CSV table of C-alpha atoms in Angstrom, one decimal:
chain,number,residue,atom,x,y,z
A,1,MET,CA,0.0,-0.1,0.1
A,2,ALA,CA,1.6,3.1,-1.1
A,3,ALA,CA,2.0,6.2,1.4
A,4,SER,CA,0.1,9.5,0.8
A,5,PRO,CA,2.4,12.4,0.0
A,6,HIS,CA,1.4,14.1,3.2
A,7,ALA,CA,2.7,11.2,5.6
A,8,VAL,CA,5.9,11.3,3.4
A,9,SER,CA,6.4,14.9,4.0
A,10,SER,CA,5.8,14.4,7.7
A,11,ARG,CA,8.3,11.9,8.0
A,12,LEU,CA,10.9,13.7,6.0
A,13,LEU,CA,10.4,17.0,8.3
A,14,THR,CA,10.7,14.7,11.5
A,15,GLY,CA,13.8,13.3,10.2
A,16,TRP,CA,15.2,16.8,9.6
A,17,VAL,CA,14.2,18.4,12.7
A,18,GLY,CA,15.9,15.0,14.5
A,19,GLY,CA,19.1,15.7,12.7
A,20,CYS,CA,19.6,19.3,13.5
A,21,GLY,CA,18.4,18.2,17.2
A,22,TRP,CA,21.3,15.3,17.0
A,23,TYR,CA,23.8,17.8,15.6
A,24,LEU,CA,23.1,20.6,18.0
A,25,GLU,CA,23.2,18.1,20.9
A,26,ARG,CA,26.7,16.6,19.6
A,27,ARG,CA,28.3,20.0,19.4
A,28,ALA,CA,27.0,21.2,22.7
A,29,VAL,CA,28.4,17.9,24.2
A,30,GLN,CA,31.5,18.5,22.6
A,31,GLU,CA,32.1,22.3,23.2
A,32,SER,CA,30.8,22.2,26.9
A,33,PRO,CA,33.7,21.3,28.7
A,34,HIS,CA,35.6,24.3,26.9
A,35,ARG,CA,33.0,26.8,28.0
A,36,PHE,CA,32.8,25.2,31.3
A,37,MET,CA,36.3,25.6,32.3
A,38,HIS,CA,36.5,29.2,30.2
A,39,LEU,CA,33.7,30.3,32.8
A,40,PHE,CA,35.5,28.9,35.7
A,41,ARG,CA,38.6,30.6,35.2
A,42,ASN,CA,36.6,34.0,34.6
A,43,VAL,CA,35.0,33.3,37.9
A,44,SER,CA,38.4,32.3,39.6
A,45,LYS,CA,39.7,35.5,38.1
A,46,GLN,CA,37.0,37.6,39.3
A,47,TRP,CA,37.6,36.2,42.9
A,48,ILE,CA,41.2,36.6,43.0
A,49,THR,CA,40.3,40.3,41.9
A,50,PHE,CA,37.9,40.7,44.9
A,51,GLN,CA,40.4,39.2,47.3
A,52,HIS,CA,43.0,41.4,46.3
A,53,PHE,CA,40.9,44.8,46.3
A,54,SER,CA,39.7,43.6,50.0
A,55,PHE,CA,43.3,43.2,50.9
A,56,LEU,CA,44.3,46.7,49.8
A,57,LYS,CA,41.0,47.9,51.4
A,58,ARG,CA,42.3,46.6,55.0
A,59,MET,CA,45.6,47.7,54.4
A,60,TYR,CA,44.8,51.4,53.8
A,61,VAL,CA,42.4,51.6,56.5
A,62,THR,CA,45.1,50.4,58.8
A,63,GLN,CA,47.6,52.9,57.4
A,64,LEU,CA,45.1,55.6,57.7
A,65,SER,CA,44.3,55.0,61.4
A,66,ARG,CA,48.0,54.6,62.3
A,67,SER,CA,48.6,57.9,60.6
A,68,LEU,CA,46.0,59.6,62.2
A,69,SER,CA,47.0,58.7,65.5
A,70,GLN,CA,50.3,59.4,64.9
A,71,GLN,CA,49.5,62.9,63.9
A,72,VAL,CA,47.1,63.7,66.6
A,73,LYS,CA,48.7,61.6,69.7
A,74,PRO,CA,50.4,64.3,71.8
A,75,LYS,CA,53.9,63.7,72.8
A,76,PRO,CA,54.6,62.6,76.6
A,77,GLU,CA,56.9,65.5,77.8
A,78,PRO,CA,59.2,67.0,75.6
A,79,VAL,CA,60.8,70.4,75.6
A,80,ALA,CA,60.9,71.3,72.1
A,81,SER,CA,62.6,74.2,71.0
A,82,PRO,CA,60.4,77.4,70.7
A,83,PHE,CA,61.4,77.8,66.6
A,84,LEU,CA,59.9,74.5,65.8
A,85,GLU,CA,56.2,74.7,64.6
A,86,LYS,CA,53.7,72.4,65.9
A,87,THR,CA,50.3,72.0,64.5
A,88,SER,CA,46.8,72.6,66.4
A,89,SER,CA,44.1,70.1,66.8
A,90,SER,CA,42.2,72.2,64.0
A,91,GLN,CA,45.5,71.9,61.8
A,92,ALA,CA,45.5,68.3,62.2
A,93,ARG,CA,41.7,68.0,61.5
A,94,ALA,CA,42.3,69.9,58.4
A,95,GLU,CA,45.1,67.8,57.2
A,96,ILE,CA,43.3,64.5,57.8
A,97,TYR,CA,40.3,65.8,55.8
A,98,GLU,CA,42.9,66.7,53.0
A,99,MET,CA,44.1,63.2,53.0
A,100,ARG,CA,41.0,61.7,52.7
A,101,SER,CA,40.1,64.0,49.7
A,102,LEU,CA,43.0,62.8,47.9
A,103,SER,CA,42.4,59.2,48.7
A,104,PRO,CA,42.5,56.9,45.5
A,105,PRO,CA,38.8,56.6,44.3
A,106,SER,CA,38.9,52.7,43.5
A,107,LEU,CA,39.6,52.1,47.3
A,108,SER,CA,36.8,54.4,48.2
A,109,LEU,CA,34.5,52.5,46.3
A,110,SER,CA,35.4,49.3,47.3
A,111,ARG,CA,34.7,50.2,51.1
A,112,LYS,CA,31.6,49.2,52.6
A,113,PRO,CA,29.4,51.8,53.9
A,114,ASN,CA,29.4,50.3,57.4
A,115,GLU,CA,33.2,50.0,57.5
A,116,LYS,CA,33.4,53.7,56.0
A,117,LYS,CA,31.3,55.1,58.9
A,118,LEU,CA,33.4,53.0,61.3
A,119,ILE,CA,36.4,54.6,60.2
A,120,GLU,CA,35.0,58.2,60.4
A,121,LEU,CA,33.8,57.7,64.0
A,122,GLU,CA,37.3,56.3,65.0
A,123,SER,CA,39.4,59.2,63.5
A,124,ALA,CA,36.7,61.8,64.9
A,125,ALA,CA,37.1,60.0,68.5
A,126,ILE,CA,41.1,60.3,67.9
A,127,ILE,CA,40.5,64.0,67.0
A,128,GLU,CA,38.4,64.9,70.0
A,129,SER,CA,41.3,64.9,72.4
A,130,PRO,CA,40.9,65.7,76.2
A,131,VAL,CA,40.3,69.1,77.4
A,132,ASP,CA,43.8,69.0,79.1
A,133,VAL,CA,45.6,68.4,75.9
A,134,GLU,CA,44.0,71.0,73.8
A,135,LYS,CA,44.7,73.6,76.6
A,136,GLU,CA,48.5,72.6,76.6
A,137,THR,CA,48.4,72.9,72.9
A,138,ARG,CA,47.0,76.2,72.9
A,139,GLU,CA,49.5,77.4,75.8
A,140,GLU,CA,52.2,76.2,73.7
A,141,LYS,CA,51.3,77.9,70.7
A,142,GLN,CA,50.9,81.2,72.5
A,143,TRP,CA,54.4,80.9,73.9
A,144,LYS,CA,55.9,80.2,70.6
A,145,GLU,CA,54.3,83.0,68.9
A,146,MET,CA,56.7,85.2,71.1
A,147,LYS,CA,54.5,88.0,71.8
A,148,LEU,CA,56.4,90.1,74.5
A,149,ARG,CA,54.4,92.5,76.4
A,150,VAL,CA,56.1,95.3,78.4
A,151,ASP,CA,54.5,94.3,81.5
A,152,ASP,CA,56.4,90.7,81.5
A,153,LEU,CA,59.9,92.2,80.4
A,154,PRO,CA,61.2,93.2,84.0
A,155,GLY,CA,60.4,89.4,85.1
A,156,ILE,CA,62.0,88.0,81.8
A,157,LEU,CA,65.2,89.9,82.4
A,158,ALA,CA,65.4,89.2,85.9
A,159,ARG,CA,65.3,85.5,85.1
A,160,LEU,CA,67.7,86.1,82.3
A,161,SER,CA,70.4,87.7,84.8
A,162,LYS,CA,69.8,85.1,87.5
A,163,ILE,CA,68.6,88.1,90.0
A,164,LYS,CA,69.2,85.8,93.1
A,165,LEU,CA,72.8,84.7,92.1
A,166,THR,CA,73.5,88.5,91.0
A,167,ALA,CA,72.0,89.5,94.6
A,168,LEU,CA,74.5,87.0,96.4
A,169,VAL,CA,77.6,88.5,94.3
A,170,VAL,CA,76.6,92.0,95.2
A,171,SER,CA,76.4,91.1,98.6
A,172,THR,CA,79.8,89.3,98.9
A,173,THR,CA,81.3,92.4,97.2
A,174,SER,CA,79.7,94.8,99.6
A,175,ALA,CA,81.2,92.6,102.6
A,176,GLY,CA,84.6,92.9,100.9
A,177,PHE,CA,84.2,96.6,100.9
A,178,ALA,CA,83.4,96.7,104.5
A,179,LEU,CA,85.6,94.6,105.5
A,180,ALA,CA,88.7,96.5,104.2
A,181,PRO,CA,90.6,98.9,106.2
A,182,GLY,CA,89.9,102.8,106.0
A,183,PRO,CA,86.9,105.1,106.2
A,184,PHE,CA,83.5,103.6,104.7
A,185,ASP,CA,83.0,105.8,101.6
A,186,TRP,CA,79.5,105.8,100.5
A,187,PRO,CA,79.4,106.7,96.9
A,188,CYS,CA,82.2,104.6,96.0
A,189,PHE,CA,80.4,101.7,97.9
A,190,LEU,CA,77.3,102.5,95.8
A,191,LEU,CA,79.0,102.7,92.4
A,192,ALA,CA,80.9,99.4,93.1
A,193,SER,CA,77.8,97.5,94.0
A,194,LEU,CA,76.1,98.9,91.1
A,195,GLY,CA,78.9,98.2,88.6
A,196,THR,CA,79.3,94.8,90.0
A,197,GLY,CA,75.6,94.0,89.6
A,198,LEU,CA,75.5,95.0,86.2
A,199,ALA,CA,78.4,92.7,85.4
A,200,SER,CA,76.8,89.9,87.0
A,201,CYS,CA,73.8,90.4,84.8
A,202,ALA,CA,75.9,90.4,81.8
A,203,ALA,CA,77.8,87.2,82.4
A,204,ASN,CA,74.6,85.4,83.6
A,205,SER,CA,72.7,86.5,80.4
A,206,ILE,CA,75.3,85.4,78.0
A,207,ASN,CA,76.2,82.1,80.0
A,208,GLN,CA,72.2,81.4,79.1
A,209,PHE,CA,72.8,82.7,75.7
A,210,PHE,CA,75.3,79.8,75.1
A,211,GLU,CA,73.7,77.1,76.8
A,212,VAL,CA,70.0,77.2,75.2
A,213,PRO,CA,70.2,73.5,73.5
A,214,PHE,CA,71.4,72.0,76.6
A,215,ASP,CA,69.2,73.8,79.2
A,216,SER,CA,66.4,72.5,77.1
A,217,ASN,CA,67.3,68.9,78.3
A,218,MET,CA,67.4,69.7,81.9
A,219,ASN,CA,64.5,69.8,84.2
A,220,ARG,CA,66.5,72.6,86.2
A,221,THR,CA,66.7,74.7,83.4
A,222,LYS,CA,64.2,74.1,80.9
A,223,ASN,CA,61.8,77.0,81.9
A,224,ARG,CA,64.5,79.8,81.4
A,225,PRO,CA,63.4,82.6,79.2
A,226,LEU,CA,65.4,81.7,76.3
A,227,VAL,CA,64.8,77.9,76.4
A,228,ARG,CA,61.1,78.5,76.5
A,229,GLY,CA,61.0,81.5,73.9
A,230,GLN,CA,59.8,84.4,75.9
A,231,ILE,CA,63.0,86.5,74.8
A,232,SER,CA,64.7,86.2,71.5
A,233,PRO,CA,68.4,85.5,71.5
A,234,LEU,CA,69.1,89.1,69.8
A,235,LEU,CA,67.3,90.8,72.8
A,236,ALA,CA,69.3,88.7,75.4
A,237,VAL,CA,72.8,89.7,73.5
A,238,SER,CA,71.5,93.5,73.5
A,239,PHE,CA,70.8,93.3,77.4
A,240,ALA,CA,73.9,91.7,78.3
A,241,THR,CA,75.9,94.3,76.3
A,242,CYS,CA,73.8,97.4,77.6
A,243,CYS,CA,74.8,95.9,81.3
A,244,ALA,CA,78.4,94.8,80.6
A,245,VAL,CA,79.6,97.9,78.9
A,246,PRO,CA,78.3,100.5,81.3
A,247,GLY,CA,78.9,98.2,84.5
A,248,ILE,CA,82.9,97.9,83.5
A,249,ALA,CA,82.9,101.7,82.8
A,250,ILE,CA,81.4,102.5,86.4
A,251,LEU,CA,83.7,100.1,87.9
A,252,THR,CA,86.9,101.8,85.8
A,253,TRP,CA,86.0,105.5,86.1
A,254,GLY,CA,83.8,105.5,88.9
A,255,VAL,CA,85.6,103.4,91.2
A,256,ASN,CA,89.6,102.5,90.2
A,257,PRO,CA,91.2,100.8,87.2
A,258,LEU,CA,92.0,97.6,89.2
A,259,THR,CA,88.3,97.1,90.1
A,260,GLY,CA,87.0,97.6,86.5
A,261,ALA,CA,89.8,95.3,85.3
A,262,LEU,CA,88.7,92.4,87.8
A,263,GLY,CA,85.3,92.8,86.8
A,264,ALA,CA,85.8,92.6,83.0
A,265,PHE,CA,88.3,89.5,83.7
A,266,ASN,CA,85.5,87.8,85.6
A,267,ILE,CA,82.9,88.1,82.7
A,268,PHE,CA,85.6,86.7,80.5
A,269,LEU,CA,86.3,83.9,82.7
A,270,TYR,CA,82.6,83.3,83.6
A,271,THR,CA,81.6,83.2,79.8
A,272,CYS,CA,84.6,82.4,77.8
A,273,CYS,CA,86.2,79.8,80.2
A,274,TYR,CA,83.7,78.1,82.7
A,275,THR,CA,80.8,78.0,80.3
A,276,PRO,CA,82.4,75.9,77.7
A,277,LEU,CA,84.3,73.8,80.3
A,278,LYS,CA,81.5,72.4,81.5
A,279,ARG,CA,80.8,70.2,78.7
A,280,LEU,CA,84.6,69.2,78.4
A,281,SER,CA,86.4,68.5,82.0
A,282,ILE,CA,85.6,68.5,85.5
A,283,ALA,CA,87.9,71.4,85.9
A,284,ASN,CA,85.1,73.7,85.5
A,285,THR,CA,84.0,73.7,89.2
A,286,TRP,CA,87.2,74.8,89.8
A,287,VAL,CA,87.1,77.6,87.6
A,288,GLY,CA,83.7,78.5,88.5
A,289,ALA,CA,84.9,78.9,92.0
A,290,VAL,CA,87.6,81.4,91.1
A,291,VAL,CA,84.5,83.3,89.2
A,292,GLY,CA,82.6,83.3,92.8
A,293,ALA,CA,85.9,84.3,94.8
A,294,ILE,CA,86.3,87.4,92.6
A,295,PRO,CA,83.5,89.5,93.9
A,296,PRO,CA,84.7,90.1,97.3
A,297,VAL,CA,88.2,90.7,96.3
A,298,MET,CA,86.7,93.7,94.0
A,299,GLY,CA,85.0,95.1,97.1
A,300,TRP,CA,88.4,95.3,98.9
A,301,THR,CA,90.1,97.0,95.8
A,302,ALA,CA,87.2,99.3,95.7
A,303,ALA,CA,87.8,100.5,99.2
A,304,THR,CA,91.6,100.2,99.1
A,305,GLY,CA,92.8,100.5,95.6
A,306,SER,CA,95.1,97.2,96.1
A,307,LEU,CA,95.5,93.7,96.5
A,308,ASP,CA,96.4,93.2,99.8
A,309,ALA,CA,96.5,89.7,102.3
A,310,GLY,CA,92.9,90.6,103.5
A,311,ALA,CA,91.6,90.6,99.7
A,312,PHE,CA,93.0,87.0,99.2
A,313,LEU,CA,91.6,85.8,102.3
A,314,LEU,CA,88.2,86.8,101.4
A,315,GLY,CA,88.6,85.3,98.1
A,316,GLY,CA,90.2,82.2,99.5
A,317,ILE,CA,86.8,81.8,102.0
A,318,LEU,CA,84.2,82.2,99.0
A,319,TYR,CA,86.6,79.9,96.9
A,320,SER,CA,86.3,77.2,99.4
A,321,TRP,CA,82.8,77.7,100.4
A,322,GLN,CA,81.7,77.2,96.9
A,323,PHE,CA,82.7,73.5,96.7
A,324,PRO,CA,80.5,72.1,99.8
A,325,HIS,CA,77.9,74.2,98.3
A,326,PHE,CA,78.1,73.1,94.5
A,327,ASN,CA,79.0,69.7,95.0
A,328,ALA,CA,76.1,69.2,97.2
A,329,LEU,CA,73.8,70.7,94.7
A,330,SER,CA,75.2,68.7,91.9
A,331,TRP,CA,74.8,65.4,93.8
A,332,GLY,CA,70.9,65.9,93.8
A,333,LEU,CA,70.9,66.7,90.0
A,334,ARG,CA,73.1,64.2,88.3
A,335,GLU,CA,70.5,62.8,86.3
A,336,ASP,CA,69.8,66.3,84.8
A,337,TYR,CA,73.6,67.2,84.4
A,338,SER,CA,74.0,63.8,82.4
A,339,ARG,CA,70.9,64.4,80.0
A,340,GLY,CA,72.4,68.2,79.6
A,341,GLY,CA,75.9,66.7,78.6
A,342,TYR,CA,77.7,68.5,81.4
A,343,CYS,CA,81.1,67.0,82.8
A,344,MET,CA,80.4,67.7,86.7
A,345,MET,CA,82.5,65.6,89.3
A,346,SER,CA,79.3,64.2,90.8
A,347,VAL,CA,78.4,62.5,87.3
A,348,THR,CA,81.7,61.3,86.2
A,349,GLN,CA,83.8,61.1,89.4
A,350,PRO,CA,81.5,60.7,92.5
A,351,GLY,CA,83.9,59.6,95.0
A,352,LEU,CA,86.2,62.7,94.1
A,353,CYS,CA,82.8,65.1,94.4
A,354,ARG,CA,82.3,64.0,97.9
A,355,ARG,CA,86.5,64.1,99.2
A,356,VAL,CA,86.8,67.7,97.8
A,357,ALA,CA,83.5,68.7,99.6
A,358,LEU,CA,84.8,67.7,102.7
A,359,ARG,CA,88.5,69.3,102.2
A,360,HIS,CA,87.1,72.6,101.6
A,361,CYS,CA,84.7,72.4,104.8
A,362,LEU,CA,87.9,71.7,106.7
A,363,ALA,CA,89.7,74.7,104.8
A,364,LEU,CA,87.0,77.2,106.1
A,365,LEU,CA,88.5,76.2,109.5
A,366,GLY,CA,91.9,77.3,108.7
A,367,LEU,CA,91.0,80.4,106.8
A,368,SER,CA,88.9,81.6,109.7
A,369,ALA,CA,91.8,81.0,111.8
A,370,ALA,CA,93.9,83.0,109.8
A,371,ALA,CA,91.6,86.1,109.6
A,372,PRO,CA,93.0,87.9,112.9
A,373,ALA,CA,96.8,86.9,111.9
A,374,LEU,CA,96.2,89.1,108.7
A,375,ASP,CA,94.5,91.8,110.4
A,376,VAL,CA,91.0,91.6,108.9
A,377,THR,CA,89.2,90.4,112.2
A,378,THR,CA,89.9,90.4,116.0
A,379,TRP,CA,90.9,87.1,117.8
A,380,ALA,CA,87.3,86.8,118.7
A,381,PHE,CA,86.1,85.8,115.2
A,382,PRO,CA,87.6,82.2,115.3
A,383,VAL,CA,86.0,81.4,118.5
A,384,VAL,CA,82.6,82.6,117.2
A,385,SER,CA,82.9,81.2,113.9
A,386,LEU,CA,84.0,77.9,115.2
A,387,PRO,CA,80.6,76.2,116.0
A,388,VAL,CA,79.0,77.0,112.4
A,389,ASN,CA,82.4,75.8,110.6
A,390,LEU,CA,82.5,72.7,112.8
A,391,TYR,CA,78.5,72.1,111.7
A,392,ILE,CA,79.0,72.5,108.0
A,393,THR,CA,82.5,70.2,108.6
A,394,TYR,CA,80.3,67.4,110.1
A,395,LEU,CA,77.7,67.8,107.2
A,396,GLY,CA,80.2,67.3,104.8
A,397,TYR,CA,81.6,64.5,106.7
A,398,ARG,CA,78.1,62.7,106.7
A,399,PHE,CA,77.8,63.6,102.8
A,400,TYR,CA,81.0,61.9,102.3
A,401,ARG,CA,80.2,59.1,104.4
A,402,ASP,CA,76.8,58.3,103.2
A,403,ALA,CA,76.5,59.9,99.7
A,404,ASP,CA,72.9,59.9,99.5
A,405,ARG,CA,70.3,62.6,98.8
A,406,ARG,CA,69.3,63.5,102.3
A,407,SER,CA,73.0,64.0,103.3
A,408,SER,CA,73.6,66.2,100.2
A,409,ARG,CA,70.2,68.4,100.8
A,410,LYS,CA,71.4,68.9,104.1
A,411,LEU,CA,74.7,70.1,103.3
A,412,PHE,CA,73.4,72.3,100.5
A,413,PHE,CA,70.9,74.1,102.8
A,414,CYS,CA,73.5,74.9,105.5
A,415,SER,CA,75.7,76.5,103.0
A,416,LEU,CA,72.7,78.7,102.0
A,417,TRP,CA,72.8,80.2,105.5
A,418,HIS,CA,76.6,79.5,106.7
A,419,LEU,CA,78.0,82.3,104.4
A,420,PRO,CA,75.7,85.1,105.1
A,421,LEU,CA,76.4,83.9,108.8
A,422,LEU,CA,80.1,84.0,108.5
A,423,LEU,CA,80.5,87.5,106.7
A,424,LEU,CA,78.4,88.8,109.1
A,425,LEU,CA,80.4,87.7,112.2
A,426,MET,CA,83.3,88.8,110.3
A,427,LEU,CA,81.6,92.2,110.2
A,428,THR,CA,80.9,92.2,114.0
A,429,CYS,CA,84.5,91.1,114.6
A,430,ARG,CA,86.3,93.7,112.2
A,431,ARG,CA,89.6,94.9,113.1
A,432,ARG,CA,89.0,98.8,113.5
A,433,PRO,CA,91.6,100.8,111.8
A,434,GLY,CA,92.7,102.9,115.0
A,435,GLY,CA,92.2,100.1,117.5
A,436,GLN,CA,95.8,99.4,117.9
A,437,GLU,CA,96.7,102.8,118.3
A,438,ASP,CA,94.0,103.3,121.2
A,439,GLU,CA,95.2,100.0,122.8
A,440,ALA,CA,98.7,101.4,122.8
A,441,ALA,CA,97.7,104.8,124.4
A,442,VAL,CA,95.8,102.8,127.4
A,443,PRO,CA,98.7,101.8,129.3
A,444,SER,CA,100.7,105.3,129.0
């Protein structure tokens, strides 16, 4: 039975569709592994790229937080030079915002919103420092601007010239003038005191000018005017010049040339010898003792116009007194002197520091006993001065034996009242100019 044309066409169509399906199925089976591998590689590359960006994002966040903390976190307790500028909290905040605006766009886009908010909160917390830190920053900025007011100038110049030390120098000069033989001349006494005070102010100002970088490392001297920037170096040198020139002129032409020469020599010895030696050798202590021994000699020469045995006696007493005074003081400041780089006996040779202090305590006994033999005082002076000299010698022995802060402090505070009391006893027991003539006239 022959097939109808419709059935034949249906079978041919079905066979063609089946062939096409079979061909497509076979092609898909053959190419599917390659497409799958290609798709897998693309996914892997995208995953690795995502991990890389995540790692870069974490590194950026860490570095940003670290830089913020380093910029805003205040230093513990430095004494910075007044000529270095420090940024305030507002400046630090402006720098942080500027840094954010310059951040790479790819990293900022890859950051999640939550993490971005968290980092902003952390940076805000770091920027908002406590009130005390902001006050310190504000105060530091104020004194670094070096706004010098006229009302503060006398106090600054007084600290620049070490007014207490200058007062001690003038008092020893006055004692030397009063102990000298001869009538008391008030105009000469006032001129000698004024000239010596001006010379001392000049020497102390130049000393602070040279030691600014070293004083900034010491707790004892870090608040001096030049270290804190309360006065400029040019103004300090100008003040020293304005004190030195009239001071030496008053001593030379108002008193006598010998006293003026001693004043000029003392300024040179203090500024050009003692000051640099403090960083080179322990011999600076002996040079400094000579500087302190010259003012009473200047008082003697102002009254007599000559260098007598009494002048050298007064200078010897001041010379020996300074060793227990300064050695006891430097013993408690060993850490400070070490930080400042100063070469002191208490730092490099502590045993010698104690021995020298005790030796010169004993020397005060001998010098006091020699005063009446040189016709400076009566024989009552060695007797009345014996208790105070024995007491400072006892404290010097305690300092030599114990070598601790307690014994050094006792010796130092004893030296503060020992010298004024010893000079007062010398004035009380001063030999009168006509005393020998009166004694010779009584038996006749």
